[in-house]
Coordinates of C-alpha atoms and ligand atoms in Angstrom, one line a residue:
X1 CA -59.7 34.6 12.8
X2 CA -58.5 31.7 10.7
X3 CA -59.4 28.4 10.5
X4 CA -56.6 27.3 12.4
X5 CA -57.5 29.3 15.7
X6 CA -61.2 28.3 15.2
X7 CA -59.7 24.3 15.4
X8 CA -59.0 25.2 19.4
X9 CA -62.5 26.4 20.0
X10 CA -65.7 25.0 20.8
X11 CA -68.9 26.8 19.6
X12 CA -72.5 27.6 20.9
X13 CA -75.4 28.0 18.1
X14 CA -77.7 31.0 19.3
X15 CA -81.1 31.8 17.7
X16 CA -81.0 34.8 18.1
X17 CA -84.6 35.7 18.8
X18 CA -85.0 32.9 21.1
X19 CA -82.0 33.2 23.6
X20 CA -82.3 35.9 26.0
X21 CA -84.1 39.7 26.2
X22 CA -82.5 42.4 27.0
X23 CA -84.7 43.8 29.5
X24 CA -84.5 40.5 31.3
X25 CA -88.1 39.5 30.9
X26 CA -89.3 36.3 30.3
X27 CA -92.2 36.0 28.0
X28 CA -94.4 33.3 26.6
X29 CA -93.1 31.6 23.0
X30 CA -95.1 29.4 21.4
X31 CA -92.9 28.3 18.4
X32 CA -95.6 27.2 16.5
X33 CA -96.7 30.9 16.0
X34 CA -93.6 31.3 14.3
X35 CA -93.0 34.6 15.5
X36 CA -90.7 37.2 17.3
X37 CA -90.4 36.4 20.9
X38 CA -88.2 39.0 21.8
X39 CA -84.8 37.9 22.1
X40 CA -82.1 40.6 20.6
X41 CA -78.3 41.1 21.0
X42 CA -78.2 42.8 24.8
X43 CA -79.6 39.4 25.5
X44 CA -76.9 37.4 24.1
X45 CA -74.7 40.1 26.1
X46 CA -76.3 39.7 29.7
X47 CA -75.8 36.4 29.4
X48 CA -72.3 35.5 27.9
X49 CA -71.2 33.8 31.4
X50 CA -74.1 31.6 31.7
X51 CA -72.0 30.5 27.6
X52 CA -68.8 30.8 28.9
X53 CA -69.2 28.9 32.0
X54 CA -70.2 25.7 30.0
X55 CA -66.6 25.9 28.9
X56 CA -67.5 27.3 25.0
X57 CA -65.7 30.2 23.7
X58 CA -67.0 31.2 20.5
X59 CA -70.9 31.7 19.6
X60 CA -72.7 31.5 16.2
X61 CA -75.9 34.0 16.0
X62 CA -78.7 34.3 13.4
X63 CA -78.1 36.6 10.4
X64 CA -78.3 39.7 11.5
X65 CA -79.0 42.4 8.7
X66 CA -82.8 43.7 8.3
X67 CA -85.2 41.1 7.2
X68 CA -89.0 41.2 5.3
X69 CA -91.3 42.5 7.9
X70 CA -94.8 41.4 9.0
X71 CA -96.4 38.1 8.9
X72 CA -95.7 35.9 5.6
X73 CA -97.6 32.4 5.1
X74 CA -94.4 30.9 6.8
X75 CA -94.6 33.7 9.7
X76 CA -92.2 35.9 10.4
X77 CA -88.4 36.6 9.9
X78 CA -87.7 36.2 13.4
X79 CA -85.0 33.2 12.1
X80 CA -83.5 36.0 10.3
X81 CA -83.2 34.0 6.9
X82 CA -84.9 36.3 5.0
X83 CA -83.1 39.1 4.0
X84 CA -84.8 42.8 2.8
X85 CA -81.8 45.0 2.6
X86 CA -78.4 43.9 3.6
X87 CA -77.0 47.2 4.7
X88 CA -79.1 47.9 7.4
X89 CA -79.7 45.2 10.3
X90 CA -82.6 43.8 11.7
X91 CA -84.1 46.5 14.9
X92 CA -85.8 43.2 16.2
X93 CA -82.5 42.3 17.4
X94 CA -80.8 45.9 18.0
X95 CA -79.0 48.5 16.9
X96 CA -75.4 48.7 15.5
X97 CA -74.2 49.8 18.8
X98 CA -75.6 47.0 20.4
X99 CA -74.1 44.8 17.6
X100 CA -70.5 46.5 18.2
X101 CA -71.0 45.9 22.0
X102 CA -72.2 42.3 21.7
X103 CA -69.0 41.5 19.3
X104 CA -66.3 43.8 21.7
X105 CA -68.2 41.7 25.0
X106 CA -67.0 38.6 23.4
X107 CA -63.7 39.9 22.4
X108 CA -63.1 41.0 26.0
X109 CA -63.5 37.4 27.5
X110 CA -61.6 35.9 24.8
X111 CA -64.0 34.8 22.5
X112 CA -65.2 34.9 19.0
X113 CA -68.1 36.0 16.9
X114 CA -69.5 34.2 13.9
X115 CA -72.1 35.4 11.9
X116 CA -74.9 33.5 10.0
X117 CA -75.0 35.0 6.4
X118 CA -77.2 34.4 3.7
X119 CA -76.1 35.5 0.0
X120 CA -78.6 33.4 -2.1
X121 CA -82.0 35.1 -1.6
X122 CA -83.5 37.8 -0.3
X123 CA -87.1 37.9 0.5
X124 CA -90.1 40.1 0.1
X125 CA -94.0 39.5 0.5
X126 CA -95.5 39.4 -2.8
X127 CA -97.6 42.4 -3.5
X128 CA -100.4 40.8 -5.9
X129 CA -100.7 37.4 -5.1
X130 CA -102.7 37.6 -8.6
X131 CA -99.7 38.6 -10.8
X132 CA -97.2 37.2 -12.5
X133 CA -92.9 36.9 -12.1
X134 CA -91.3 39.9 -12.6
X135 CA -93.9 42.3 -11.4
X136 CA -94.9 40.4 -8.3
X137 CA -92.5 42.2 -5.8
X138 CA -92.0 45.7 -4.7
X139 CA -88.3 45.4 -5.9
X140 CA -87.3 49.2 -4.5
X141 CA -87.6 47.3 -1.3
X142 CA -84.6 44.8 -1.9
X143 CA -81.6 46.7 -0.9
X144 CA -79.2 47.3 -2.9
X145 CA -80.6 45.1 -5.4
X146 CA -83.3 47.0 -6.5
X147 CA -84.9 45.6 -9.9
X148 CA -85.9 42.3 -11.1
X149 CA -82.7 41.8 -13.1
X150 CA -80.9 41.2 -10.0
X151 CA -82.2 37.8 -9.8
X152 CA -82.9 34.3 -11.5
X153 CA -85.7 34.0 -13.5
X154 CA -88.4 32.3 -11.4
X155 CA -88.9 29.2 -10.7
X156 CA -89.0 26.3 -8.0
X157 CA -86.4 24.0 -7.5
X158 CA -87.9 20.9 -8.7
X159 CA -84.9 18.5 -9.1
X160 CA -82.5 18.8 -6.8
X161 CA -80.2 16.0 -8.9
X162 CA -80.0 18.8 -11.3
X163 CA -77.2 21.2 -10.0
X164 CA -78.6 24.3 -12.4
X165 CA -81.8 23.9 -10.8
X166 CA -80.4 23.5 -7.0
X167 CA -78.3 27.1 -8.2
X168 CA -80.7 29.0 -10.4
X169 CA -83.7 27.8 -9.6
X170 CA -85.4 29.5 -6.3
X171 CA -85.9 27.7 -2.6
X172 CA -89.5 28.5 -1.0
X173 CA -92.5 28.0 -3.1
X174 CA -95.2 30.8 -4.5
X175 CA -96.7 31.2 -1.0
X176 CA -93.3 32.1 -0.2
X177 CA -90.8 32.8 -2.9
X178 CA -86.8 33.4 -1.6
X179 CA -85.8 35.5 -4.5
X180 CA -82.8 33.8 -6.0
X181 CA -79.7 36.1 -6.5
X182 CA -78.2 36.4 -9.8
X183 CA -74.6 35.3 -8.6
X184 CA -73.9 34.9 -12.2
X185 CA -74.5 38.7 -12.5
X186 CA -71.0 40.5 -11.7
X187 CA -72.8 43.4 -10.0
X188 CA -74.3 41.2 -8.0
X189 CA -71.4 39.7 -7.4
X190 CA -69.4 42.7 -6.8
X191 CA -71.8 43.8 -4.3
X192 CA -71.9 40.6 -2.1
X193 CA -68.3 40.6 -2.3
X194 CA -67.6 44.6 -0.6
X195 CA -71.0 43.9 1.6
X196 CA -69.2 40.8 3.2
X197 CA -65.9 42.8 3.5
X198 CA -68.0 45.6 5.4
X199 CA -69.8 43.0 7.8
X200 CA -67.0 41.5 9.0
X201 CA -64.7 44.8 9.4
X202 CA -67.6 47.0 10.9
X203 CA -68.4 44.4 13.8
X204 CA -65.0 42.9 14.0
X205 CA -66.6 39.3 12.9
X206 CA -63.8 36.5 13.5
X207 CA -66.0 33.9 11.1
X208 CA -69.2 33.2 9.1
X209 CA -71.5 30.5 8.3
X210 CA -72.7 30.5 5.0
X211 CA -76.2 29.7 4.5
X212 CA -77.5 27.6 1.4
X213 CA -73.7 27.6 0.1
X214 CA -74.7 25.0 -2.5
X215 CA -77.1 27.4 -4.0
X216 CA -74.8 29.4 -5.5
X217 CA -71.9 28.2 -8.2
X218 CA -69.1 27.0 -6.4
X219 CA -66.6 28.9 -7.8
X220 CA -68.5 32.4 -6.7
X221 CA -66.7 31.5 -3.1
X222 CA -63.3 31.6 -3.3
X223 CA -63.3 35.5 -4.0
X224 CA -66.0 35.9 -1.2
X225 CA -63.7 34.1 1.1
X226 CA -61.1 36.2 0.7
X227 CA -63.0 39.2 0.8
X228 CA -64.5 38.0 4.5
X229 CA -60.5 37.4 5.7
X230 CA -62.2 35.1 7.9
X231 CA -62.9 31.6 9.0
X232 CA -66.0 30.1 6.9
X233 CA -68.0 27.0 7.3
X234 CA -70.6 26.5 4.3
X235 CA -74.1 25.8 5.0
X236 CA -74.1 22.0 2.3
X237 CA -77.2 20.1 3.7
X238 CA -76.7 17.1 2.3
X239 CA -75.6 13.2 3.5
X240 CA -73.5 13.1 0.6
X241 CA -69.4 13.7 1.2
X242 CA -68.9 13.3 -2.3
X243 CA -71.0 16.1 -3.5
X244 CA -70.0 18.6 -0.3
X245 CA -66.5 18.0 -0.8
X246 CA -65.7 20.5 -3.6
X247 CA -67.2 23.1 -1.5
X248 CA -63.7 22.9 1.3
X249 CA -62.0 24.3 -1.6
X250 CA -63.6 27.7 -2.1
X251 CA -64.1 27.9 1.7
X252 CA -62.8 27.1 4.3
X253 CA -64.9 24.2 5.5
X254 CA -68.3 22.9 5.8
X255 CA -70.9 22.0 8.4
X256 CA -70.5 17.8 9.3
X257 CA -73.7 17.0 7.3
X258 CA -72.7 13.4 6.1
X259 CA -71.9 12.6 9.1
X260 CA -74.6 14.3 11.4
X261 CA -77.0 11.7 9.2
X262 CA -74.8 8.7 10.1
X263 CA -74.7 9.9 13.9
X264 CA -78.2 10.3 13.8
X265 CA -79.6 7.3 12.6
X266 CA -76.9 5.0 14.4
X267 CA -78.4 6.2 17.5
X268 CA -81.8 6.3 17.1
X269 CA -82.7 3.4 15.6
X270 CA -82.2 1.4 19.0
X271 CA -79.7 -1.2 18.4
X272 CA -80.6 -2.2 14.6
X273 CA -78.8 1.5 14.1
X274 CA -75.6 0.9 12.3
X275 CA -72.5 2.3 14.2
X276 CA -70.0 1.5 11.3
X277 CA -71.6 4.0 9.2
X278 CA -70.3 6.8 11.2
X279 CA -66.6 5.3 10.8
X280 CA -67.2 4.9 6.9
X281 CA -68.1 8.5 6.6
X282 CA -65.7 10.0 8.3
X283 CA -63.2 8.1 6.6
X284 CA -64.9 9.5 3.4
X285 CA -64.4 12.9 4.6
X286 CA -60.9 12.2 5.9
X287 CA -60.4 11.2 2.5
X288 CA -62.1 13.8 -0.1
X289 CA -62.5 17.1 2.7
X290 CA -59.8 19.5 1.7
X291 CA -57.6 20.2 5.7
X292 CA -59.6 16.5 6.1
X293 CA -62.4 16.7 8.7
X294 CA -60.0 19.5 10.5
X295 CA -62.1 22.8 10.2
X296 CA -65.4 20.9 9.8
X297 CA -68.5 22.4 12.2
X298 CA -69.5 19.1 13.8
X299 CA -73.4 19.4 15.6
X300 CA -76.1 16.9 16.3
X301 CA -78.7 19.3 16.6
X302 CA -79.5 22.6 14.7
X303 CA -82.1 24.8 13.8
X304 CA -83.4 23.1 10.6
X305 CA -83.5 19.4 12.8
X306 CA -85.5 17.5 14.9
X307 CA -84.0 17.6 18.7
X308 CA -82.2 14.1 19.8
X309 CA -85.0 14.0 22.5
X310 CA -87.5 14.6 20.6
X311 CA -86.8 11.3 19.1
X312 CA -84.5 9.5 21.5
X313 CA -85.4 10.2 25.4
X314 CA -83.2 7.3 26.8
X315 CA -80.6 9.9 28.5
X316 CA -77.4 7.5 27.9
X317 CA -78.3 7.4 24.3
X318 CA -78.3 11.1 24.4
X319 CA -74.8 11.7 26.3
X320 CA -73.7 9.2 23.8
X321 CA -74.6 11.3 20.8
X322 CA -73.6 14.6 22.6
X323 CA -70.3 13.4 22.8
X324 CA -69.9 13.0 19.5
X325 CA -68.8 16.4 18.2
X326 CA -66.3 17.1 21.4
X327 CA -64.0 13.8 20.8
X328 CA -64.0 14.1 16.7
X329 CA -61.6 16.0 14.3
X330 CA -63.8 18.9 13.5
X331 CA -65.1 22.0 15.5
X332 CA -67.5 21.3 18.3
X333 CA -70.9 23.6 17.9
X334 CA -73.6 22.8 20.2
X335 CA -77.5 23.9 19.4
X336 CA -79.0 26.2 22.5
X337 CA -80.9 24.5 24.1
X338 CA -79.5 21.1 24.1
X339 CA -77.9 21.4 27.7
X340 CA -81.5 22.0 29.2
X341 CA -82.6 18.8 27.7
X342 CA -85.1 20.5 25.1
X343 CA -87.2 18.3 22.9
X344 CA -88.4 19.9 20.0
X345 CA -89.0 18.4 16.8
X346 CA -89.1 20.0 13.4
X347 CA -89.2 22.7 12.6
X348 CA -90.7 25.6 14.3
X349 CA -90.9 23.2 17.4
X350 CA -87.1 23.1 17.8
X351 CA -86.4 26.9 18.2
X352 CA -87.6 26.9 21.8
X353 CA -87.0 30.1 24.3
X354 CA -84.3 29.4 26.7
X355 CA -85.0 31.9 28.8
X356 CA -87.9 29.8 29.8
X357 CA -85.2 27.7 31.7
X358 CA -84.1 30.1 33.7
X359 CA -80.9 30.0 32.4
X360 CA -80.4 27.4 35.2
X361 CA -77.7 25.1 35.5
X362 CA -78.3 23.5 38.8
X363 CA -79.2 19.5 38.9
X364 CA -78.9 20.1 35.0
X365 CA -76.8 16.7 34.2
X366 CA -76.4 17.6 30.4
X367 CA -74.7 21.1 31.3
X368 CA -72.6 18.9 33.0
X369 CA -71.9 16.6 30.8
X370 CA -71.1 19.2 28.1
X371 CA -68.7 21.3 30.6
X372 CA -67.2 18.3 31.4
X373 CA -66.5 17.6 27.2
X374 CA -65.1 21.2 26.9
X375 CA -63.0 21.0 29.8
X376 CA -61.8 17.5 28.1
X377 CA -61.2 18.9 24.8
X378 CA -59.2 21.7 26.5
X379 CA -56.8 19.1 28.6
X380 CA -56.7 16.9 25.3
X381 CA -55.7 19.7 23.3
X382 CA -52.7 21.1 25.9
X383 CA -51.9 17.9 26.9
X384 CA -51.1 16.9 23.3
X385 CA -50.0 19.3 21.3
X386 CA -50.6 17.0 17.4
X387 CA -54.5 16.6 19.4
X388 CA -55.8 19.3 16.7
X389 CA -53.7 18.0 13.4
X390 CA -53.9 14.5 14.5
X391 CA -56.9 12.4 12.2
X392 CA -59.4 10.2 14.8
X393 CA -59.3 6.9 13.5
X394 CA -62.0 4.1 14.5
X395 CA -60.6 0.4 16.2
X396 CA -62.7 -1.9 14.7
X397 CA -65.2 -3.6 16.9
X398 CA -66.1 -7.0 14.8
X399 CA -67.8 -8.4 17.5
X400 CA -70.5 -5.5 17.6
X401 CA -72.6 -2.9 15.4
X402 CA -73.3 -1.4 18.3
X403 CA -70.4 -0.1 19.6
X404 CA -67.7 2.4 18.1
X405 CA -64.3 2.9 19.9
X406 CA -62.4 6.2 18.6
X407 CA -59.1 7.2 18.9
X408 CA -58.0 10.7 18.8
X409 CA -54.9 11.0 21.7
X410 CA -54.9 11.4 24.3
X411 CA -58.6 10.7 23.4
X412 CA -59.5 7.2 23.3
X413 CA -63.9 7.3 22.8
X414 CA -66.2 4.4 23.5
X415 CA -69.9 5.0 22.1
X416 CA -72.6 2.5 22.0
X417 CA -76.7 2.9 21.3
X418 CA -77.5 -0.7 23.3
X419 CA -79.2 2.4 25.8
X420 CA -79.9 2.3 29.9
X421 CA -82.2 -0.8 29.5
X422 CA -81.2 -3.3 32.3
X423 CA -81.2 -6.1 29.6
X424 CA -78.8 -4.5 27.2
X425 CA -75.0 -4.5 27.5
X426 CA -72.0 -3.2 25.6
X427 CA -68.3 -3.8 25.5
X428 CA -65.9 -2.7 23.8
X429 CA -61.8 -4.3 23.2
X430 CA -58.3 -2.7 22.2
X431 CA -55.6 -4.9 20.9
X432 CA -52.8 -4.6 21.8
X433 CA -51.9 -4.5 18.2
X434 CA -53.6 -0.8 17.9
X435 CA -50.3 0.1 19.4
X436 CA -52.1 2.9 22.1
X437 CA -50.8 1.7 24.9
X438 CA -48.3 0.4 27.1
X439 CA -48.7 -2.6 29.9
X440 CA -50.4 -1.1 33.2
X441 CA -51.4 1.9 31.7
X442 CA -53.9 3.8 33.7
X443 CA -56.5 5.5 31.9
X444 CA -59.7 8.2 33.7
X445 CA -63.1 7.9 32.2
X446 CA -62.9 11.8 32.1
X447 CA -67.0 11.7 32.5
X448 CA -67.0 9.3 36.1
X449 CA -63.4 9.7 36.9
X450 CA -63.6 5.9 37.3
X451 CA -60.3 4.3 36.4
X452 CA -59.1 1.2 34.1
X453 CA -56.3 -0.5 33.7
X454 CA -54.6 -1.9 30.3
X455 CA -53.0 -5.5 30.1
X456 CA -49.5 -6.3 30.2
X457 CA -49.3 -6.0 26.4
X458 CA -51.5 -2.7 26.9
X459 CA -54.3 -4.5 25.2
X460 CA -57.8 -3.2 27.1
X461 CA -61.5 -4.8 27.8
X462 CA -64.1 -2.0 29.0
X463 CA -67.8 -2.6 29.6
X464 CA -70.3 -0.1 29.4
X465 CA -72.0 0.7 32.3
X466 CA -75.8 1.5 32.1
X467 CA -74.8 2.2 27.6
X468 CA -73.1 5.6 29.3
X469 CA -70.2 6.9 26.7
X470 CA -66.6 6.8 28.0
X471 CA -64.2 9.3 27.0
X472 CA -60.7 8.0 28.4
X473 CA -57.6 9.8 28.4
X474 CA -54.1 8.6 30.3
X475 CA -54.1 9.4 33.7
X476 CA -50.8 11.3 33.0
X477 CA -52.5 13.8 30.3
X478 CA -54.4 14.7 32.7
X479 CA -53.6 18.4 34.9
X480 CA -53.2 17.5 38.7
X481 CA -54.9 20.6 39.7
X482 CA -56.8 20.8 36.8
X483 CA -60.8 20.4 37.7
X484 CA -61.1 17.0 35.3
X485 CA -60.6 14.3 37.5
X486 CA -57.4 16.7 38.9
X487 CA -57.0 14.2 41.7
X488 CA -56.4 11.1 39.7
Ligands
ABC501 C1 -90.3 27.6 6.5 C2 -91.1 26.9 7.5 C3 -91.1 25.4 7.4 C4 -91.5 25.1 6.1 C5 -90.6 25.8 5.0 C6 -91.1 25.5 3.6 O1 -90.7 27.2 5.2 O2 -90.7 27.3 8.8 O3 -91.9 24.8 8.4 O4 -91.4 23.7 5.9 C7 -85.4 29.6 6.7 C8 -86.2 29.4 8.0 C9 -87.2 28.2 7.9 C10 -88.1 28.4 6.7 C11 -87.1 28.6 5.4 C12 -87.9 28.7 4.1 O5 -86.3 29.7 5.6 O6 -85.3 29.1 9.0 O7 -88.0 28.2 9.0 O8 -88.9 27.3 6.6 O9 -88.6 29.9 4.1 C13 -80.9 27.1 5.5 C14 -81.1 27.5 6.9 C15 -82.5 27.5 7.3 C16 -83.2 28.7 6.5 C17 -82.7 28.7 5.1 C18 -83.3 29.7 4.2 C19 -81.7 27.9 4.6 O10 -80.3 26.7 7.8 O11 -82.8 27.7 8.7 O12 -84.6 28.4 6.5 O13 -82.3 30.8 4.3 C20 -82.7 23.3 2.0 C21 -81.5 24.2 1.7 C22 -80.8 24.6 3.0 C23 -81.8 25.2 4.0 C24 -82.9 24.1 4.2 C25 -84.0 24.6 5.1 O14 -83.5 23.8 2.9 O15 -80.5 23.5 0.9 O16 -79.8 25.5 2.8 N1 -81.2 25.6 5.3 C26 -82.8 18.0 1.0 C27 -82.1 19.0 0.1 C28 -81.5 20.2 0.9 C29 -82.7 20.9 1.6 C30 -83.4 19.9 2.5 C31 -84.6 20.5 3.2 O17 -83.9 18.7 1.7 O18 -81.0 18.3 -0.5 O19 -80.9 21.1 0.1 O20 -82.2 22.0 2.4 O21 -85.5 20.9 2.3 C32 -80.5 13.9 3.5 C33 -80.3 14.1 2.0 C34 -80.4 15.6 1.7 C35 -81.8 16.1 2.2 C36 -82.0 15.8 3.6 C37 -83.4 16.2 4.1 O22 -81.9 14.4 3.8 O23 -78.9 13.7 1.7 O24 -80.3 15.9 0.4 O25 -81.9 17.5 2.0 O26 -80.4 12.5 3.8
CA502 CA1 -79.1 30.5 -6.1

């Protein structure tokens, strides 16, 4: 699918091993063994409503072809980030069959499939701890690579200011090396190119992340774009739009890194967190994003990041940043996980087993809150039809840094991070010169269904109520039988 159809959708990030089993059972997983738990692809199936029902309609899985096996010094591949031979696929997670059925289950209710794939490294556990680079791997392992001229010449990113380094230097360290790719090499090129071809037509894949995209030259991704025919969102960790910018050229788009960062620490830094930030970089990426912040994957959680409540457990600061990603320009994923309020920390801690929820949704008031965002993004999106090519723009609140007030119509957002505390309060004031709305306008807070009212000169005052986010849309965008607020 193209970028444009993915713009309509909202995603949900699955690690794989760590979703659902199969068989149904429900083991123990202690993340910090940092090993399989069990979960696999007839899991994801069996539980595609439990998905669906929370309004998303596209997932994102782990990478999927076979990995190194047994226990390295970082555990095991049960991530499935470290790649042994890219044309078979990792049996921990099932067979191509199961693969085929888990990509045609989605496509039967209407939804897509992307696919987490790594091109950078590949990984094997050294076979002599004692020897040296290049006879320290069992190379006829690394399929279809093969021999040590395959890859980069070892050695350690040291400096990541220096882009050769960050490219051709390798990630991991000599407990655990990620054998670099030589994506200078054209065989090596070649053969990433027809492998990501294959993927994508043998499971009917409708997009890819792209892991460690700034690892590799940029200009090895315009050709691997067009060879995948699909929607792809580059893996650029970094808080930097400048620097991730060039990447929206050779693909289509990149995860919202820059502004995750600003999201993140304008939230949990009580209210010394600067909420201007967030404006100021995504006015950069307005600005420098080729298609803007358009086809961007916006997220506040993931599996390489501390959860929001394992740093924030004030719950109005977390519907606050949950919001986020649902009300912006860019393409909504949300991190398993976060609907059942999980609270793990860095990594290994934040790749938790949700079938040790119970896949319960009852009294849950974050699955809630999330179906109730989906549901919004869908009326926004019918009820305007320039929603998903319209840029959000941000209506400056002088009087407060802790406060943001987006527009994105019929969208207009109010965020603060003052929190539930009885002491704190927020407001937040339209002008009448931002020119939204009329005099006597009535407007839902899609997430209470309360109702305010603009001025005569369609100016607006709102406080916050217990630091809760408000997502308001015209009462007149919104369906009359539709379930949001329908009755309004
Ligand atoms: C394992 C252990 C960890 C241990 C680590 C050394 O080894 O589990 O506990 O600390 C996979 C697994 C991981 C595993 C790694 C390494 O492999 O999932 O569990 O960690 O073996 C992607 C994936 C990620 C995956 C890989 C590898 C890559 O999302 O899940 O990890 O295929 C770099 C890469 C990025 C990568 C990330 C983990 O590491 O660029 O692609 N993610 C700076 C650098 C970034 C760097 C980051 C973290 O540090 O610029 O390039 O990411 O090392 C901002 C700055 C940024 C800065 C951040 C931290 O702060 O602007 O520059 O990022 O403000
Ligand atoms: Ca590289």
């Amino acid at each position: 699918a193209s970028a444009d159809d993915w713009t309509k959708r909202s995603v949900y990030q699955v690690v794989t091993d760590r979703f659902a089993l199969g068989n149904g059972s429900s083991p123990s997983c202690d993340t910090s063994q940092k090993k399989y738990c069990g979960g696999n692809w007839q899991g994801i199936i069996n539980h595609l409503d439990y998905i669906q029902d929370m309004g998303f309609d596209a997932i994102w899985i782990s990478p999927v072809v076979e990995n190194v096996q047994g226990t390295t010094t970082e555990g095991e591949a049960y991530h499935g980030y470290w790649p042994q031979n890219i044309n078979s696929l990792n049996t921990n997670f099932g067979s191509a069959d199961d693969l085929k059925s888990l990509s045609s289950a989605l496509h039967d209710k209407g939804m897509h499939l992307m696919v987490d794939v790594v091109v950078n490294h590949v990984v094997a556990n050294p076979t002599n701890t004692s020897s040296v680079w290049p006879e320290t791997f069992d190379y006829s392992l690394l399929q279809p690579f093969g021999a040590a001229n395959s890859f980069h010449t070892q050695c350690f990113i040291s400096d990541y200011n220096n882009q050769t380094d960050v490219e051709q230097c390798w990630l991991g360290d000599s407990g655990l090396p990620l054998l670099d790719l030589d994506t200078e090499n054209s065989t090596v090129v070649d053969t990433m190119y027809s492998w990501i071809k294959n993927l994508v037509s043998d499971y009917d894949i409708d997009g890819l992340r792209v892991d460690t995209a700034k690892h590799i030259r940029q200009d090895f991704w315009p050709d691997f774009a067009s060879n995948a025919g699909v929607y792809t969102v580059a893996e650029i960790l970094i808080g930097n739009v400048t620097y991730a910018a060039p990447y929206t050229k050779g693909l289509d788009s990149v995860l919202d890194y820059p502004t995750y960062y600003a999201v993140y620490n304008a939230f949990t830094n009580g209210t010394s967190g600067n909420m201007s930030t967030i404006a100021e970089m995504v006015n950069q990426a307005q600005d420098q994003y080729n298609h803007g912040t358009f086809y961007v994957g916006s997220f506040v959680e993931n599996q390489d990041n501390p959860r929001i409540q394992s740093t924030v457990s004030d719950q109005a600061i977390v519907k606050n940043m949950m919001t986020w990603p649902f009300i912006n320009d860019g393409i909504p994923i949300l991190y398993y996980g976060q609907e059942q309020g999980y609270q793990g920390g860095n990594d290994p801690a934040n790749r938790e087993a949700l079938w040790l929820s119970g896949f319960n949704t009852e009294n849950k008031p974050l699955v809630t809150h999330v179906k109730t965002l989906n549901a919004a993004r869908k009326q926004a999106i019918s009820a305007n039809s320039s929603f998903l090519t319209t840029k959000a723009s941000f209506i400056s609140q002088s009087s407060s840094t802790s406060t943001l007030a987006i527009s994105k119509p019929p969208f207009l957002t109010l965020l603060t991070n003052v929190g539930s505390g009885s002491s704190s309060s927020a407001s937040w004031s339209i002008p009448s010169s931002a020119g939204l709305y009329s005099g006597k306008e009535t407007l839902v807070d899609v997430l209470t269904c309360d109702t305010v009212t603009t001025e005569d000169d369609g100016s607006l005052s709102v406080s916050a109520s217990g630091g809760l986010p408000k997502v308001l849309m015209p009462a007149e965008a919104l369906s009359k039988s539709g379930s949001l607020c329908g009755s309004q």
